[in-house]
Amino acid sequence: MTDGDFGLLTPVSASPAVAALTGDRAVIAAILDVEASWAAVLEDAGLVPAGSAAVVAEAADAGSYDVAAIAERAQGGGNPVIPLLGGLRAKVKDLDPEGIAGKAVHTSLTSQDVLDSALMVLASRTVSALLVDVKRTTTALAALVEQHAETLCVGRSLTQHALPYTFGLKAAQWFQGVAAAGARVESLKLPVQFGGAGGTLASATKLTLGSDSTPFTLADALASKLGLASAAAPWHTNRLAVTALGDSLTALIDSFGKIAADLLFLSRPEVGELGEPQAAGRGVSSAMPQKQNPVLSVLIRSAALQAPGLASQLHLAAATFNDERPDGAWHSEWPALRQLFALALGAAGHLRELTEGLRVFPEAMRRNLEIPGPLLLSEGVAAAVAPLLGEGGKQKLQAVVDEALKAPAAEQSRIYTKLLREAVPADKLTDAELEALLDPAGYLGEAAEISRRILAAYPDFTGSSSKGATRG
């Protein structure tokens, strides 16, 4: 068996499902789909003999082509369409020795028409599969939002404890990132490519003379058969379709990375607020039996660290497309785009599993909330109490905070409460009123409404049910 790339060094996307959608065989299949669909378009338009499309379709069986040989021969012409086309023509000739159907193969097309359209077909299939996992993820996150609307935790800013927060709102923000990026991916228009050898449609114009068709109606028909969007004009050197696709996928992977980054911190033993779903053999260490590594988050984060560079490559290529048909800039798009497909699919599958089985530990969240204790409420305390102290009230309260922070961390909350009580006369603020001010549940602002508004903004991503989280 010939050695190949099975994803040994790219574990985030090492999956038969990902390979089936983005691997070399999938690329071959997409190219052949374009050629077969084009033959059908020409036959429908009466531009090639009846029965031609059926012959081409039979010859366009991706499983009957030697992918490794085509890849090697692609070096001779600089792209895989040329050697694959040779194989397709040979198979069509074998099936139709009289050569009638051969007229339907690649007529008026150029390699870039075929490969650009094939990559858009590949993208369409990738997006369809991707959105299944994305919507399962957002459904799971929406359930977490509702289940933990009142679960208190610490909100952190620049790594430090900031304000009281809810885990429901944290999940809502995760949801917002994934749903907004997912909606952007879902709205993508993936256009067909058809410009002919130099982008003028000269050959297709000659082909359609005297018929009811035009090059543009043929292009629209090809788009329809491939499930792509029509294009107003050829876009051989205008690459917005490619960069927009890459940007959308990268933004989606960014949103995955945000969740993974939070999980990697919140699942640390000393924090312990969340845990990944457990599975036999997952997260093991080669040397330390006690370790349970958050492998899903690690893999997702690895994708998030790679994707921006790939999107940058697409922009670099787009900015250096020269003449009316490009040279190496076009060629540099292909691996970057396909790797983005694979990273998005792989990371989405891992994130779906992570969110559907996420373990949430409210007790640990409460424990961590109590570390800063009443100091976490100092913003709200200042707003409520400073007016009671008259001139210089804010400065007095800041002095209380500063003095408390001088103490060891374990003593800061007690000292802050003591100094605060001493600074504010009881006739202006009773003990009960002070206790209410220092209750973190009373200083959540519009957390619940923010969460509600986020979910309401993306109804197509909330789902009707979810597995929800398990409580540890």
XYZ file of C-alpha atoms in Angstrom:
472
model
C 0.000 0.000 0.000
C 1.301 3.438 -0.936
C 2.064 5.647 2.036
C -0.122 8.740 2.329
C -1.028 11.532 4.695
C -3.423 10.116 7.261
C -3.225 13.107 9.608
C -0.579 11.742 11.961
C 0.640 15.271 12.747
C -2.758 16.961 12.407
C -4.854 15.100 14.993
C -7.504 17.839 15.142
C -8.696 16.803 11.677
C -7.523 13.189 11.508
C -10.901 11.643 10.795
C -12.336 9.499 8.008
C -15.329 11.846 7.910
C -13.089 14.870 7.359
C -11.000 13.029 4.772
C -14.150 11.990 2.902
C -15.084 15.656 2.487
C -11.680 17.266 1.953
C -9.208 14.575 0.885
C -7.731 14.064 -2.572
C -10.476 11.630 -3.521
C -13.073 14.290 -2.624
C -11.245 16.815 -4.827
C -11.205 14.355 -7.736
C -14.916 13.703 -7.232
C -15.723 17.428 -7.242
C -13.726 18.014 -10.450
C -15.497 15.117 -12.158
C -18.865 16.414 -10.943
C -18.127 19.718 -12.644
C -17.188 18.002 -15.902
C -20.228 15.702 -15.818
C -22.570 18.572 -14.966
C -21.145 20.645 -17.798
C -21.795 17.812 -20.251
C -25.393 17.707 -19.009
C -25.732 21.470 -19.460
C -24.491 21.234 -23.045
C -26.850 18.350 -23.808
C -29.814 20.162 -22.250
C -29.018 23.137 -24.469
C -28.868 20.943 -27.569
C -25.208 21.772 -28.133
C -23.926 18.169 -28.030
C -25.520 14.913 -29.188
C -28.220 13.317 -27.032
C -26.859 10.664 -24.708
C -23.479 12.359 -24.305
C -24.093 13.366 -20.700
C -24.898 9.834 -19.599
C -21.629 8.558 -21.044
C -19.610 11.308 -19.366
C -21.401 10.711 -16.064
C -20.560 6.999 -16.210
C -16.929 7.790 -16.943
C -16.837 10.322 -14.082
C -16.732 7.700 -11.314
C -14.130 9.060 -8.898
C -13.409 5.618 -7.494
C -12.021 4.427 -10.812
C -9.150 6.937 -10.944
C -5.646 6.545 -9.538
C -5.377 9.593 -7.315
C -1.669 9.172 -6.606
C -0.848 8.931 -10.294
C -2.942 11.996 -11.108
C -1.218 13.974 -8.357
C 2.186 13.057 -9.729
C 1.216 13.874 -13.304
C -0.287 17.205 -12.195
C 3.246 18.539 -11.952
C 3.406 18.434 -15.745
C 0.612 20.976 -16.195
C 0.599 22.656 -12.812
C -2.888 21.524 -11.779
C -4.813 18.256 -11.330
C -7.484 19.019 -13.925
C -5.189 18.383 -16.889
C -4.168 14.769 -16.078
C -7.625 13.948 -14.756
C -9.139 15.237 -17.986
C -6.892 12.928 -19.927
C -8.205 9.989 -17.946
C -11.806 11.118 -18.341
C -11.488 11.425 -22.107
C -9.946 7.967 -22.328
C -12.801 6.426 -20.327
C -15.410 8.270 -22.416
C -13.765 6.950 -25.580
C -13.827 3.405 -24.203
C -17.530 3.736 -23.465
C -18.294 5.474 -26.756
C -15.861 4.304 -29.442
C -17.589 6.395 -32.095
C -16.499 9.537 -30.218
C -19.880 11.250 -30.168
C -19.893 11.894 -26.409
C -16.329 13.164 -26.460
C -17.564 16.484 -27.787
C -19.238 17.096 -24.413
C -16.043 16.794 -22.382
C -14.557 20.136 -21.266
C -15.829 22.011 -24.325
C -15.290 25.788 -23.892
C -13.964 25.311 -20.355
C -10.501 25.992 -18.999
C -8.724 24.338 -16.087
C -9.410 27.265 -13.782
C -13.129 27.164 -14.539
C -13.196 23.540 -13.479
C -10.951 23.726 -10.429
C -12.433 26.951 -9.047
C -15.938 25.510 -9.442
C -14.822 22.193 -7.937
C -13.379 23.923 -4.883
C -16.667 25.799 -4.446
C -18.473 22.435 -4.641
C -16.059 21.079 -2.040
C -16.745 24.155 0.094
C -20.506 23.688 -0.233
C -20.279 20.093 0.951
C -17.951 21.092 3.763
C -20.268 23.873 4.910
C -23.305 21.588 4.925
C -21.551 19.066 7.164
C -19.961 21.794 9.264
C -23.254 23.490 10.071
C -24.681 20.249 11.450
C -22.004 20.189 14.148
C -22.174 23.961 14.646
C -25.911 23.880 15.316
C -25.600 20.933 17.662
C -22.964 22.936 19.536
C -25.102 26.054 19.762
C -28.079 23.979 20.840
C -26.004 22.560 23.690
C -24.776 26.045 24.606
C -28.319 27.438 24.590
C -29.302 24.738 27.064
C -26.379 25.714 29.302
C -27.507 29.337 29.171
C -30.934 28.405 30.495
C -29.746 25.829 33.025
C -27.179 28.156 34.561
C -28.887 31.534 34.353
C -28.477 31.910 38.131
C -25.236 29.997 38.628
C -22.855 32.544 40.100
C -19.213 32.646 39.103
C -16.361 35.134 38.884
C -16.053 37.396 35.868
C -12.376 37.918 35.047
C -10.681 40.867 33.362
C -7.021 40.834 32.282
C -6.660 37.568 34.235
C -7.954 39.098 37.488
C -11.241 38.770 39.364
C -13.449 41.618 38.180
C -17.180 41.381 38.943
C -19.833 38.812 39.816
C -20.962 36.943 36.729
C -23.139 33.982 35.837
C -22.072 30.869 34.032
C -25.240 31.262 31.999
C -23.951 34.557 30.603
C -20.542 33.037 29.889
C -22.269 30.272 27.916
C -24.395 32.907 26.171
C -21.293 34.739 25.027
C -19.836 31.482 23.743
C -23.129 30.872 21.950
C -23.090 34.353 20.441
C -19.615 33.895 19.001
C -20.364 30.535 17.397
C -23.883 31.433 16.224
C -22.830 34.759 14.675
C -19.916 33.135 12.855
C -22.069 30.153 11.890
C -24.728 32.437 10.440
C -22.040 34.159 8.389
C -20.865 30.819 7.014
C -24.452 29.775 6.326
C -25.068 32.950 4.287
C -22.063 32.454 2.009
C -22.675 32.641 -1.719
C -20.358 30.159 -3.402
C -20.217 31.058 -7.094
C -19.615 28.973 -10.177
C -16.612 29.872 -12.326
C -16.891 30.137 -16.110
C -14.716 32.390 -18.199
C -12.973 30.225 -20.721
C -9.322 30.304 -21.616
C -8.787 34.041 -21.159
C -11.877 35.163 -19.277
C -13.734 36.512 -22.346
C -16.024 33.527 -22.994
C -14.890 33.639 -26.624
C -15.120 29.873 -27.162
C -18.530 29.637 -25.501
C -19.766 32.543 -27.593
C -18.810 30.678 -30.746
C -20.314 27.447 -29.360
C -23.718 29.047 -28.732
C -24.039 30.903 -32.054
C -27.357 30.110 -33.665
C -28.792 28.543 -30.490
C -31.172 29.795 -27.838
C -28.347 29.751 -25.295
C -25.673 32.248 -24.367
C -22.485 31.692 -22.384
C -24.234 33.275 -19.414
C -27.273 30.984 -19.513
C -24.907 28.012 -19.720
C -22.998 29.276 -16.695
C -26.239 29.748 -14.763
C -27.344 26.226 -15.674
C -24.023 24.812 -14.489
C -24.377 26.678 -11.202
C -27.849 25.233 -10.741
C -26.713 21.657 -11.362
C -23.794 22.027 -8.938
C -25.828 23.758 -6.230
C -23.693 26.900 -6.511
C -24.575 30.560 -6.903
C -24.640 32.157 -10.321
C -21.840 34.605 -11.072
C -22.446 37.886 -12.889
C -19.101 37.540 -14.633
C -15.943 35.411 -14.585
C -13.789 35.970 -11.486
C -10.496 34.378 -12.492
C -8.423 37.135 -10.870
C -11.006 38.698 -8.531
C -10.786 36.437 -5.516
C -13.336 37.849 -3.081
C -15.298 34.591 -3.244
C -12.249 32.731 -1.952
C -11.136 35.248 0.675
C -14.711 35.676 1.955
C -14.979 31.906 2.341
C -11.632 31.722 4.117
C -12.466 34.659 6.384
C -15.816 33.160 7.358
C -14.302 29.797 8.208
C -11.514 31.466 10.174
C -13.987 33.585 12.148
C -15.899 30.421 13.003
C -12.724 28.671 14.138
C -11.874 31.817 16.141
C -15.134 31.393 18.045
C -14.225 27.763 18.722
C -10.818 28.889 19.980
C -12.356 31.319 22.473
C -14.314 28.504 24.095
C -11.283 26.224 24.127
C -9.142 28.925 25.743
C -11.711 29.388 28.509
C -12.033 25.641 29.033
C -8.268 25.195 29.274
C -8.193 27.671 32.156
C -11.421 26.757 33.895
C -10.593 23.026 33.882
C -7.231 23.486 35.638
C -7.254 21.590 38.946
C -6.736 24.763 40.963
C -9.771 26.359 39.278
C -11.935 23.305 38.705
C -15.074 25.025 37.448
C -15.526 22.928 34.306
C -14.482 19.539 32.998
C -14.423 17.979 29.577
C -16.571 14.901 28.947
C -14.749 11.773 29.980
C -14.027 8.891 27.640
C -11.880 5.800 27.949
C -8.325 6.415 26.810
C -8.776 10.155 26.291
C -6.515 12.696 27.978
C -3.964 10.174 29.118
C -0.309 10.995 29.660
C 2.571 8.821 28.451
C 4.381 9.351 31.767
C 1.956 10.540 34.462
C -0.947 8.171 35.190
C -2.833 10.717 37.304
C -3.208 13.290 34.533
C -6.475 13.890 32.700
C -5.547 16.273 29.907
C -8.284 18.437 28.306
C -7.504 17.023 24.880
C -10.619 18.254 23.088
C -9.828 21.836 24.030
C -6.181 21.355 23.111
C -7.093 20.137 19.627
C -9.632 22.914 19.087
C -7.089 25.500 20.197
C -4.538 24.053 17.783
C -6.973 24.699 14.930
C -7.617 28.253 16.115
C -3.887 28.962 16.121
C -3.467 27.704 12.544
C -6.493 29.182 10.788
C -5.504 32.891 10.704
C -2.273 32.112 8.869
C -4.190 30.167 6.236
C -6.653 33.023 5.756
C -3.697 35.379 5.438
C -2.298 33.154 2.682
C -5.550 33.493 0.752
C -5.351 37.294 0.984
C -1.704 37.278 -0.026
C -2.601 35.220 -3.076
C -5.558 37.467 -3.964
C -3.369 40.563 -3.786
C -0.801 39.106 -6.174
C -3.006 37.585 -8.890
C -1.527 38.972 -12.090
C -2.721 39.336 -15.684
C -6.016 37.755 -16.758
C -5.116 34.277 -15.543
C -2.749 33.963 -12.579
C 0.415 32.020 -12.065
C 1.578 30.644 -8.698
C -0.731 32.828 -6.611
C -3.705 30.751 -7.708
C -1.864 27.542 -6.935
C -1.057 28.729 -3.407
C -4.768 29.062 -2.603
C -5.610 25.389 -2.941
C -3.785 23.871 0.044
C -4.636 26.811 2.307
C -8.320 26.595 1.497
C -8.490 22.835 1.866
C -6.650 22.942 5.201
C -9.189 25.498 6.438
C -11.970 23.098 5.447
C -10.312 20.289 7.381
C -9.560 22.386 10.471
C -13.112 23.740 10.620
C -14.665 20.300 10.274
C -12.314 18.670 12.771
C -12.589 21.399 15.386
C -16.378 21.608 15.007
C -16.730 17.905 15.723
C -14.574 18.138 18.838
C -16.433 21.234 20.076
C -19.786 19.588 19.553
C -18.696 16.644 21.687
C -17.229 18.963 24.308
C -20.312 21.169 24.702
C -22.807 18.319 24.651
C -20.964 16.546 27.453
C -19.514 19.502 29.359
C -19.256 18.940 33.112
C -20.150 22.020 35.178
C -19.183 22.395 38.845
C -21.215 25.221 40.459
C -19.666 24.561 43.875
C -16.210 25.311 42.530
C -17.539 28.457 40.874
C -18.945 29.590 44.212
C -15.698 28.750 45.978
C -13.708 30.843 43.529
C -16.245 33.642 43.821
C -15.588 33.746 47.563
C -11.847 34.241 47.137
C -12.176 37.989 46.435
C -15.378 38.029 48.493
C -16.860 41.482 49.120
C -13.984 43.157 47.282
C -15.611 41.966 44.083
C -18.467 44.346 44.879
C -16.300 47.432 45.423
C -17.530 49.103 42.218
C -21.172 48.792 43.256
C -20.383 49.703 46.847
C -18.653 52.889 45.730
C -21.613 53.942 43.594
C -24.075 53.373 46.433
C -22.054 54.498 49.437
C -19.900 57.399 48.227
C -22.853 59.857 48.184
C -23.569 58.939 51.816
C -20.094 60.037 52.855
C -20.292 63.485 51.338
C -17.283 65.287 49.891
C -14.331 62.975 49.345
C -16.490 59.867 49.662
C -14.946 58.115 46.674
C -11.450 58.728 47.983
C -12.377 57.347 51.403
C -13.755 54.181 49.889
C -10.714 53.770 47.654
C -8.545 54.051 50.744
C -10.543 51.194 52.290
C -9.884 49.046 49.225
C -6.195 49.952 49.141
C -5.759 49.085 52.806
C -7.524 45.740 52.396
C -5.318 44.840 49.443
C -2.220 45.220 51.594
C -3.242 42.184 53.619
C -2.595 38.557 52.586
C -5.163 37.341 50.059
C -6.900 35.116 52.597
C -7.529 38.114 54.878
C -8.517 40.746 52.327
C -12.272 40.077 52.334
C -12.566 40.165 56.119
C -10.500 43.322 56.423
C -12.389 45.059 53.613
C -15.751 44.319 55.247
C -14.480 45.499 58.656
C -12.982 48.738 57.311
C -16.046 49.433 55.210
C -18.317 49.037 58.196
C -16.117 51.410 60.178
C -16.065 53.976 57.352
C -19.838 54.236 56.945
C -21.977 55.307 59.913
C -24.712 52.795 60.759
C -27.353 55.534 60.667
C -26.575 56.022 56.984
C -26.183 52.355 56.068
C -27.587 49.597 58.241
C -25.969 46.204 58.620
C -28.766 44.675 56.537
C -28.258 47.224 53.788
C -24.524 46.628 53.812
C -25.054 42.881 53.619
C -27.305 43.353 50.598
C -24.677 45.519 48.927
C -22.109 42.775 49.426
C -24.304 40.015 47.959
C -22.861 39.110 44.519
C -26.285 37.988 43.301
C -27.451 41.574 43.685
C -24.845 43.024 41.329
C -25.374 41.166 38.088
C -26.684 44.085 36.105
C -28.557 42.918 33.020
C -26.882 39.514 32.829
C -30.179 37.669 32.413
C -31.489 40.071 29.785
C -28.214 40.046 27.868
C -28.410 36.263 27.726
C -32.031 36.372 26.595
C -31.264 38.901 23.860
C -28.345 36.846 22.576
C -30.448 33.710 22.228
C -33.284 35.680 20.634
C -30.927 37.098 18.023
C -30.118 33.653 16.612
C -33.292 31.532 16.808
C -32.086 29.162 14.082
C -29.149 28.169 16.265
C -30.891 27.508 19.590
C -32.369 24.144 18.629
C -35.432 22.551 20.127
C -33.606 20.351 22.633
C -30.144 19.448 23.797
C -28.398 16.937 25.977
C -27.292 19.626 28.388
C -24.469 19.487 30.852
C -23.888 16.968 33.572
C -23.231 18.183 37.051
C -20.068 16.904 38.652
